[in-house]
XYZ file of C-alpha atoms in Angstrom:
522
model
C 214.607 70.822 120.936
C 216.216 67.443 120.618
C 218.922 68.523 118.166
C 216.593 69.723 115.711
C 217.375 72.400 113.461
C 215.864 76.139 113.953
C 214.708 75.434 110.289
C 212.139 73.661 111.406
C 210.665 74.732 114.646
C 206.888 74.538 114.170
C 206.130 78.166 115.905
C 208.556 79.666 113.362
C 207.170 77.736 110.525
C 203.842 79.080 111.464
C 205.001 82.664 111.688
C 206.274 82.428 108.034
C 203.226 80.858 107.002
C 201.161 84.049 108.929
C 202.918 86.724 106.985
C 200.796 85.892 103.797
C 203.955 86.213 101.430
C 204.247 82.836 100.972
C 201.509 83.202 98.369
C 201.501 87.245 97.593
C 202.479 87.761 94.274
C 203.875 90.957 94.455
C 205.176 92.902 97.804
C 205.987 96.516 96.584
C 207.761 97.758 99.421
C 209.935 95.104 99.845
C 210.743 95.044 95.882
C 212.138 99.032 96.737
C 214.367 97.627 99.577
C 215.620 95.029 97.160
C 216.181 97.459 94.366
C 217.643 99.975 96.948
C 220.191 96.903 98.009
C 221.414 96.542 94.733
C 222.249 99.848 93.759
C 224.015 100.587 96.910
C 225.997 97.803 97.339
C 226.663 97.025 93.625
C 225.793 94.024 93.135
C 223.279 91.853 90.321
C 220.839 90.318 92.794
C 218.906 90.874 96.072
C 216.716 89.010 97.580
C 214.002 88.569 100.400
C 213.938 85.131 101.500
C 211.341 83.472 103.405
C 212.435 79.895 104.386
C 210.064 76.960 105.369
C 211.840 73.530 106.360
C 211.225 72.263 102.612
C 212.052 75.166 100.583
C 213.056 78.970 100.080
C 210.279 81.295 98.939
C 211.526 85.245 97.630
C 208.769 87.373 98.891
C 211.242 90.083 96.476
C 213.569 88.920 93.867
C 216.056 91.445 91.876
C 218.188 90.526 89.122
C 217.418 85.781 89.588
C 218.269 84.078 86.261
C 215.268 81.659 85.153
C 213.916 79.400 85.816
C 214.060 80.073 89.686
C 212.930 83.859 88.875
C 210.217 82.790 87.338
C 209.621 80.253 89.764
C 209.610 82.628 92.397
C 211.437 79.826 95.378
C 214.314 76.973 95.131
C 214.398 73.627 97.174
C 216.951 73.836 100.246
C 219.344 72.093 98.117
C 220.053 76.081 96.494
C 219.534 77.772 99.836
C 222.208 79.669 101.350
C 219.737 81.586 103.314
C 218.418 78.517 105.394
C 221.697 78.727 107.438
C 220.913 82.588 107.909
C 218.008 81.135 109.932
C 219.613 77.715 111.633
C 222.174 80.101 113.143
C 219.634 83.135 113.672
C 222.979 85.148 112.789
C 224.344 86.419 109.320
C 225.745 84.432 106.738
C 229.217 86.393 104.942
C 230.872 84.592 102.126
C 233.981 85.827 99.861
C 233.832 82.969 97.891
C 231.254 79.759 97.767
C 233.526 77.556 96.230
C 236.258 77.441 98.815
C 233.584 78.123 101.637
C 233.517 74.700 103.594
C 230.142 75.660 105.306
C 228.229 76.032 101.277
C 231.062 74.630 98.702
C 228.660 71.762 98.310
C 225.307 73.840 97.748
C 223.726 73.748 94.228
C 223.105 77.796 94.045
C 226.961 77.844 92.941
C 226.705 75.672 89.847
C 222.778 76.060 88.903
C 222.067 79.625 90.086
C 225.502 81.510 90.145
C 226.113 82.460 93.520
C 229.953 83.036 94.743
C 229.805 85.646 97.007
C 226.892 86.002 98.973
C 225.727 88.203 102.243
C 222.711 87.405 104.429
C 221.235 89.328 107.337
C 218.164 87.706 109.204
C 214.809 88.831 109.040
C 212.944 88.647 112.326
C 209.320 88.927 112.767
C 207.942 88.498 116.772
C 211.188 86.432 117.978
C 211.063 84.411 115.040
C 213.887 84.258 112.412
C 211.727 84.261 108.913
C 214.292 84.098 106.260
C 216.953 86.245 104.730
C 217.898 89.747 103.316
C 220.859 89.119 101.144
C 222.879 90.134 98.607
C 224.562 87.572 95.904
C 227.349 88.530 93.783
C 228.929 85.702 90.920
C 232.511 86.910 91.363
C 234.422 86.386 94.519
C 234.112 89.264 96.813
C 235.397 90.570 100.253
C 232.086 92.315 102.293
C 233.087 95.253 104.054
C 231.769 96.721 107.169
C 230.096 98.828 105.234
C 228.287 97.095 103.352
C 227.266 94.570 105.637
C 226.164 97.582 107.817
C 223.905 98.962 104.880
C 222.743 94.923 104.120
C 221.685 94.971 108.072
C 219.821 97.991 107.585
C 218.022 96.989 104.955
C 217.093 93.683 106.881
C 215.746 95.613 109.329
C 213.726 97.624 107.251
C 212.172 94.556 105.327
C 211.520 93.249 109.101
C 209.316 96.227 108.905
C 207.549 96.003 106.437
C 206.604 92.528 106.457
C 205.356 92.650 109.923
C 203.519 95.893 108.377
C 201.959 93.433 105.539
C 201.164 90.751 107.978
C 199.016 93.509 109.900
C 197.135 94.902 107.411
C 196.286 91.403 106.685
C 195.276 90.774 109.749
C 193.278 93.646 109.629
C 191.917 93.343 107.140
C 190.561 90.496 107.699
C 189.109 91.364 110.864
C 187.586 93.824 109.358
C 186.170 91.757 106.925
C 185.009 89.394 109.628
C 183.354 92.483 111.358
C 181.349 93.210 108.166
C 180.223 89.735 107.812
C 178.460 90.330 111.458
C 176.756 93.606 110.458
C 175.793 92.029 107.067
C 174.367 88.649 108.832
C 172.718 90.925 111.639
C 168.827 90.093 112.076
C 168.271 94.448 113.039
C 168.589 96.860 110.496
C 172.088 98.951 111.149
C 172.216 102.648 110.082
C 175.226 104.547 110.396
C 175.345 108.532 109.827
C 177.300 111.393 110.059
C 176.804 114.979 111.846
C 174.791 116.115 108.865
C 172.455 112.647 108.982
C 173.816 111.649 105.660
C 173.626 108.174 105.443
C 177.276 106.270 105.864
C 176.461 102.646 105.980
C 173.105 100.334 105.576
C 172.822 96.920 105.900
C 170.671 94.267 104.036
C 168.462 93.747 107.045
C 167.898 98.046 106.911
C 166.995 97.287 103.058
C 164.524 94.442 103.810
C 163.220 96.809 106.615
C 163.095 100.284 104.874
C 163.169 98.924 101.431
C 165.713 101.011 99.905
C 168.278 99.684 98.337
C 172.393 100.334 100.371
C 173.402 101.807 97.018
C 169.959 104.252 97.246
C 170.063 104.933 101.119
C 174.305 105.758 101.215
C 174.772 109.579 100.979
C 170.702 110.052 100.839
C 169.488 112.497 104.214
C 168.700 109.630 106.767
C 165.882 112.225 107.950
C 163.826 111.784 103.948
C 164.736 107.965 104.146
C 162.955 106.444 107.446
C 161.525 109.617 110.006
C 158.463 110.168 109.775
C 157.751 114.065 109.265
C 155.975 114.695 112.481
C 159.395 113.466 114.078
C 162.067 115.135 112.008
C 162.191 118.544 114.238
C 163.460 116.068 117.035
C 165.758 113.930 114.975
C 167.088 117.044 113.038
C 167.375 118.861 117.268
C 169.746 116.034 117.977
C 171.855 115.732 115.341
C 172.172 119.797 115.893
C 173.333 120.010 118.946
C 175.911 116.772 118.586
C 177.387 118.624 115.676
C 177.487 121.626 117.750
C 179.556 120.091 120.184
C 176.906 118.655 122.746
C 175.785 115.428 123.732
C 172.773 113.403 122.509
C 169.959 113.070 124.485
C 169.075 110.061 122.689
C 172.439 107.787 122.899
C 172.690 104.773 125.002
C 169.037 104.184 125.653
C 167.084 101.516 124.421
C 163.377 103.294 122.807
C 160.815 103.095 120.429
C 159.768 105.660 117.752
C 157.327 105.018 114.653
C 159.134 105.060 110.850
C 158.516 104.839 107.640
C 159.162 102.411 104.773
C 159.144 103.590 100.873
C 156.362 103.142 100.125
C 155.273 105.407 103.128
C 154.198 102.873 105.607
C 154.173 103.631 109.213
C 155.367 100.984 112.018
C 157.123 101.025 115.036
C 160.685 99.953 115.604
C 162.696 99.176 118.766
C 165.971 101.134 118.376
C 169.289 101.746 120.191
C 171.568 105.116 119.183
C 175.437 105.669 119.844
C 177.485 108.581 119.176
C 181.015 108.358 118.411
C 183.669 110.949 117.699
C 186.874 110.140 116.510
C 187.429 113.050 114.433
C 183.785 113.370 113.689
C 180.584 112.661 115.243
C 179.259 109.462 114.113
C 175.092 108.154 114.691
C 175.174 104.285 114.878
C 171.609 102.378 115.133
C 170.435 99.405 115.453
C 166.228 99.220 114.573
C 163.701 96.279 114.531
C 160.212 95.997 113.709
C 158.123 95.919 116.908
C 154.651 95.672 115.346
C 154.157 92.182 116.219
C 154.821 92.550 119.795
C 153.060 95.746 120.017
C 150.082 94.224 118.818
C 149.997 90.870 121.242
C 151.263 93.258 124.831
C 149.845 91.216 126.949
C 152.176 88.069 126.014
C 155.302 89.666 125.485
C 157.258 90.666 129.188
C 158.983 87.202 128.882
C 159.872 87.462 125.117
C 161.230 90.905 125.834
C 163.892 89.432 128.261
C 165.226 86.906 125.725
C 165.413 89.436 123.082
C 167.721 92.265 125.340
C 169.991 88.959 125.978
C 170.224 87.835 122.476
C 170.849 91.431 121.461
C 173.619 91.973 123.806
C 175.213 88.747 123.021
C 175.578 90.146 119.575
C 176.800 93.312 120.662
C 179.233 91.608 122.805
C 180.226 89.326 119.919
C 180.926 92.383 117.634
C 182.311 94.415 121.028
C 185.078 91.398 120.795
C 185.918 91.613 117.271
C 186.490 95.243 117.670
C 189.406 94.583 120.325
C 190.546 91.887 118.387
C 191.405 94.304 115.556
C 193.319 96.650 117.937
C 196.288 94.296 117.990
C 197.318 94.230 114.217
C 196.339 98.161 113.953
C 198.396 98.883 117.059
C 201.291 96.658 115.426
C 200.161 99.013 111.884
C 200.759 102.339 113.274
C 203.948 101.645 114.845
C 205.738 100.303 112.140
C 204.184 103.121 109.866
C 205.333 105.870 111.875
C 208.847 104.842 112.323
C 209.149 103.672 108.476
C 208.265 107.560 108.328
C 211.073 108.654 110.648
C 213.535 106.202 108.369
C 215.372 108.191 104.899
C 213.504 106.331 102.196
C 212.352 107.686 98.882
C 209.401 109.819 98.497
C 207.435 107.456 96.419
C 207.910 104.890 99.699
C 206.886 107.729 102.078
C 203.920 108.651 100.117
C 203.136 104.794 100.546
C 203.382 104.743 104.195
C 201.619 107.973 104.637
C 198.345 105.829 102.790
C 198.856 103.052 104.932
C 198.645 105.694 107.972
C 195.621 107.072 106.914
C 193.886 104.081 106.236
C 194.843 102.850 109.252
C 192.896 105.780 110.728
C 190.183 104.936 108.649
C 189.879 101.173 110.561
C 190.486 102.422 113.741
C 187.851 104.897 113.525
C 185.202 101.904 112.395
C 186.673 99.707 115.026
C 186.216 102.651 118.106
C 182.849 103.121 116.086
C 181.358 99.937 116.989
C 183.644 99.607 120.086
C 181.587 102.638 121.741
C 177.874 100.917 120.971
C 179.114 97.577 122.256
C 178.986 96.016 126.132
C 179.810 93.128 127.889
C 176.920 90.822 130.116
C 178.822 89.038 132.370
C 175.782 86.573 132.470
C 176.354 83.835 134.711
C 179.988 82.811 135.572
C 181.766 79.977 136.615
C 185.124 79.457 138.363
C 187.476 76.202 139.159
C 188.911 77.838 142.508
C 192.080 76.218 143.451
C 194.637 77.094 146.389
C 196.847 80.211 145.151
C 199.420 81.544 147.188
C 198.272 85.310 147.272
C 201.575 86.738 147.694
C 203.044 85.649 144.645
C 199.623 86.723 142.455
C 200.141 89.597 144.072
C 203.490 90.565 142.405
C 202.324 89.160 139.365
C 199.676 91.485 139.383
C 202.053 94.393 139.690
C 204.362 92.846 136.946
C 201.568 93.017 134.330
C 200.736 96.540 134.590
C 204.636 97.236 135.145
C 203.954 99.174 138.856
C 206.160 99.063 142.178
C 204.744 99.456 145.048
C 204.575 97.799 148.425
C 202.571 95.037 149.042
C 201.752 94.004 152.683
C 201.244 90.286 152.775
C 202.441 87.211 154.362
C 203.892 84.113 152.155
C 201.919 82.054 154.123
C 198.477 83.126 153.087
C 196.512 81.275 150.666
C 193.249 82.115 149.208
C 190.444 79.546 147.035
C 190.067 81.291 143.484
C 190.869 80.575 139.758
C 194.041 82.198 139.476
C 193.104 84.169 135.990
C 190.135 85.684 137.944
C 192.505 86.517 140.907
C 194.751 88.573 138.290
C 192.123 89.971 136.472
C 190.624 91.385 139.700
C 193.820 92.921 140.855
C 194.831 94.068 138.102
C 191.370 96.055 137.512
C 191.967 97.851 140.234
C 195.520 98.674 139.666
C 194.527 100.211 136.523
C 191.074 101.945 137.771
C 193.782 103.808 140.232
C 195.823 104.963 137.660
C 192.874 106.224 135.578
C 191.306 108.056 138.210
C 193.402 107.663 141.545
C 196.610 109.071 140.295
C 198.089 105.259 140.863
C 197.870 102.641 143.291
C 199.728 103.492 146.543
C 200.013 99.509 148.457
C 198.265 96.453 147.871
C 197.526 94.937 151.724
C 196.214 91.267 152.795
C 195.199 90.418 155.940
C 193.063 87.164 157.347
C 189.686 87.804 159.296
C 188.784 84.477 160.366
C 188.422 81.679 157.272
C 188.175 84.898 154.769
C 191.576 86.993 153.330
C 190.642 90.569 152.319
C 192.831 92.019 149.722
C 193.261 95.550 149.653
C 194.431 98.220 146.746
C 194.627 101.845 148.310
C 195.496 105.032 146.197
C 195.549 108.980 147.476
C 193.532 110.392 144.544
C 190.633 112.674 144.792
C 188.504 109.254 145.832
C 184.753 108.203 144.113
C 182.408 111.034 144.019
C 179.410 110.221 146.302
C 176.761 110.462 143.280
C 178.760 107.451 142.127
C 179.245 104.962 144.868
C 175.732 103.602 145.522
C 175.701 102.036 141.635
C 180.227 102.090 141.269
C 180.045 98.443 140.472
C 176.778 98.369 138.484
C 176.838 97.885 134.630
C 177.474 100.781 132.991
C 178.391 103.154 135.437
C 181.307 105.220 134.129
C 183.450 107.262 136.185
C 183.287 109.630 133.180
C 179.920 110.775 133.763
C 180.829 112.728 136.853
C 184.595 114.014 135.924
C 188.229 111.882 134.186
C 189.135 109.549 131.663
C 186.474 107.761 129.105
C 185.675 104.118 129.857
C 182.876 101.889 128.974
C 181.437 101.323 132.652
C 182.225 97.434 132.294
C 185.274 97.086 134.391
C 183.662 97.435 137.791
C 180.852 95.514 137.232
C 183.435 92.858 135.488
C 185.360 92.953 139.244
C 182.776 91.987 141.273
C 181.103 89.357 138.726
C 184.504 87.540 138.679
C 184.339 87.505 142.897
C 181.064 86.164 142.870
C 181.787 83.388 140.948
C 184.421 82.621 143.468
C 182.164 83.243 146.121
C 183.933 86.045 147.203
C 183.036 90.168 146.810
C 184.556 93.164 146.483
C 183.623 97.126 147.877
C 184.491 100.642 148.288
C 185.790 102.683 151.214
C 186.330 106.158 151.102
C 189.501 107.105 152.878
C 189.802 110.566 154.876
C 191.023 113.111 154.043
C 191.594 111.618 150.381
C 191.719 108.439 148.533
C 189.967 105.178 148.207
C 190.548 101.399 149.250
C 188.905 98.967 146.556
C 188.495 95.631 148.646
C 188.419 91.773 147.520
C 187.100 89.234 149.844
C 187.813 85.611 149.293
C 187.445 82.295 151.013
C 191.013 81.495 152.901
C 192.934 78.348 152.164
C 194.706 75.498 153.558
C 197.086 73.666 151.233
């Protein structure tokens, strides 16, 4: 980058900056590591340094004279971590004073620091600061110790990218809150036993009991009317029996009642999830109004499904954004758990596990309920040479196999869609085709038909008339859980580049999932 130091890069700086330590007061797994550091190699200080290009900050300090402890960062001008992270390598020095690479730094004089041993911290291919150890008499690092330092780097590596992603978390799990709490229909959440687990403001405005009143309260007193409670109280039998609800994933209406006993209908939609439970999750509105005016309502009706499954789409999306961080949470947490720490530290990590759990189950929760309308889509087609999509295809879902297609073959699509397409089918064979067997291409005319071919046990022939219809899951009829989007996805994305895709059952077994496309001439 033009000579200019590592210190600075701007995708590093903004890594540091995403961590969140550069303003958390107090990081108690990292303060461990440091305290661990100094007891094993012996020495008055430890530190966890995250550098910025104007400054050092310790995200863990042990054993800093003041002010800089209280402080809590120094200026470059006392960093001898910042050359941890210029040279993305350690830093070893016997003694600062004769070192010609730090004899002129201020730590020596101001702070104390003679010998001194950093290891880099490193946090998504970025170099974030510095685990090191600072001792004020002259000292010779042995392989040892410099072995135990690097471990301990790693392990701070750990954690902080472990802090960043409960952050991250967090906060989209804040964010998804904000969504149910700004939501114009009343959301009620319960478990197998109808007992109330969440309730939203627009449920109190609707029901008139108060979130603190209605959580833990028997949803069946709150809201059903009594001449419907031997239904209700049927379904929520046989899900907690093990069965399926007859009333998830449909769209109906049912009368309930307020507090103060009024009777009114609602528009409602019910999911059932189960990760480690059955869960009820509903979404109600008052359809009084439009009960009472029938006659003008077919149009509204349409513009209320859309604006409803925009919102479930909207939440649908903040769900998978909040798989990332958790992903990134469970790894880390289950091999901290693998590592020798103390038990106070494993305790720790075992919390973080569970509450993990906790925010995966919400996320999978509202994840289930959620769908995506493809509406209407547009594409920017452009010239693509197939072949090489092709292989990049393969190379995102990390498959081999043979692909049958000339170099000289180009077809008019957005490239993204092109992937997407592909790579949907790739991945619908592995679900339920025991993998993709070849990928062929072939012109017919000014068209190029793209073809993915497996050997499984093919589509069963209840599904194929509606396979690329929303909602049709593969599920339904035998295999893996899905949401019935992905097809429907597929073929959306071809028409937008005026192409299409089908099914062809292959004898004796397998299937061919075809894309059509418009040829091109570059």
């Amino acid at each position: 980058m033009d000579g200019q130091r590592r210190i600075g890069y701007a995708d590093r700086l903004a890594a540091v900056e995403s961590t969140g330590l550069l303003a958390l007061p107090h990081a108690p797994g990292l303060d461990r590591l440091t305290r661990l550091a100094s007891r094993l190699l012996g020495v008055p200080t430890s530190l966890v340094t995250l550098v910025t290009d104007e400054r050092q900050v310790f995200a863990s300090q042990l054993g800093l004279p003041s002010p800089w402890a209280r402080a809590g960062q120094t200026p470059l001008s006392h960093s001898f971590c910042q050359y941890v992270v210029d040279n993305d390598a350690p830093l070893v020095v016997t003694d600062a004073r004769t070192d010609e690479r730090v004899h002129d730094n201020r730590a020596i004089d101001e702070i104390g620091v003679i010998a001194y041993a950093g290891m880099p911290i490193r946090m998504d291919g970025h170099t974030l600061g510095s685990f090191c150890a600072i001792d004020g008499e002259p000292r010779t690092w042995s392989a040892t110790d410099l072995a135990l330092l690097e471990d301990l780097a790693a392990a701070a590596s750990s954690e902080i990218s472990l802090i960043k992603a409960a952050g991250d978390a967090g906060h989209a799990a804040r964010t998804m809150r904000a969504v149910l709490e700004a939501s114009h229909d009343a959301y009620v959440s319960t478990d197998a036993e109808g007992i109330v687990l969440d309730w939203n403001p627009a449920a109190e405005r609707l029901f008139g009991w108060s979130r603190a009143e209605a959580i833990g309260a028997p949803a069946i007193k709150l809201i059903i009317p009594p001449e419907h409670r031997a239904r209700y109280a049927a379904d929520v039998a046989r899900v907690r029996g093990g069965g399926e609800s007859v009333l998830a994933g449909r769209r109906m209406e049912m009368p309930v009642r307020d507090r103060n006993g009024r009777i009114f209908p609602v528009e409602y939609t019910v999911q059932v999830t189960a990760v480690g439970r059955p869960v009820f999750h509903a979404f109600l509105h008052d359809i009084s109004a439009r009960l009472r005016a029938q006659g003008e309502l077919e149009q509204r009706n349409r513009q209320l499904e859309q604006a409803n499954l925009l919102k479930l789409d909207l939440m649908g999306m903040l769900s998978h954004d909040i798989g990332t961080p958790l992903a990134a949470i469970s790894g880390f947490s289950e091999l901290l758990a693998d590592e020798p720490l103390p038990e106070s530290a494993l305790d720790l990590i075992g919390r973080i596990r569970k509450a993990t759990h906790r925010i995966d189950e919400l996320r999978h929760n509202v994840l289930a309920m959620c769908s995506l309308d493809a509406g209407t889509l547009t594409a920017r087609r452009q010239p693509v040479r197939l072949a090489h999509a092709l292989r990049e295809a393969l190379d995102a879902v990390e498959t081999d196999i043979p692909v049958d297609c000339s170099d000289s073959v180009w077809v008019l699509v957005n490239p993204a869609h092109l992937t997407q397409i592909i790579v949907n089918f790739l991945t619908n064979a592995a679900k339920y085709g025991g993998g993709a067997t070849a990928i062929t291409a072939r012109l017919d005319g000014e068209a190029v038909i793209v073809a993915v071919h497996d050997e499984g046990p093919g589509v069963p022939p209840a599904l194929r008339p509606t396979l690329f219809d929303r909602y049709t899951r593969a599920e339904d009829i035998c295999g893996p859980r899905g949401h019935g989007l992905g097809l429907h996805i597929v073929a959306s994305l071809a028409g937008a580049n005026h192409g299409t895709v089908s099914h062809h059952d292959n004898h004796p077994r397998g299937s061919t999932f075809r894309l059509t496309l418009e040829a091109a001439h570059p």
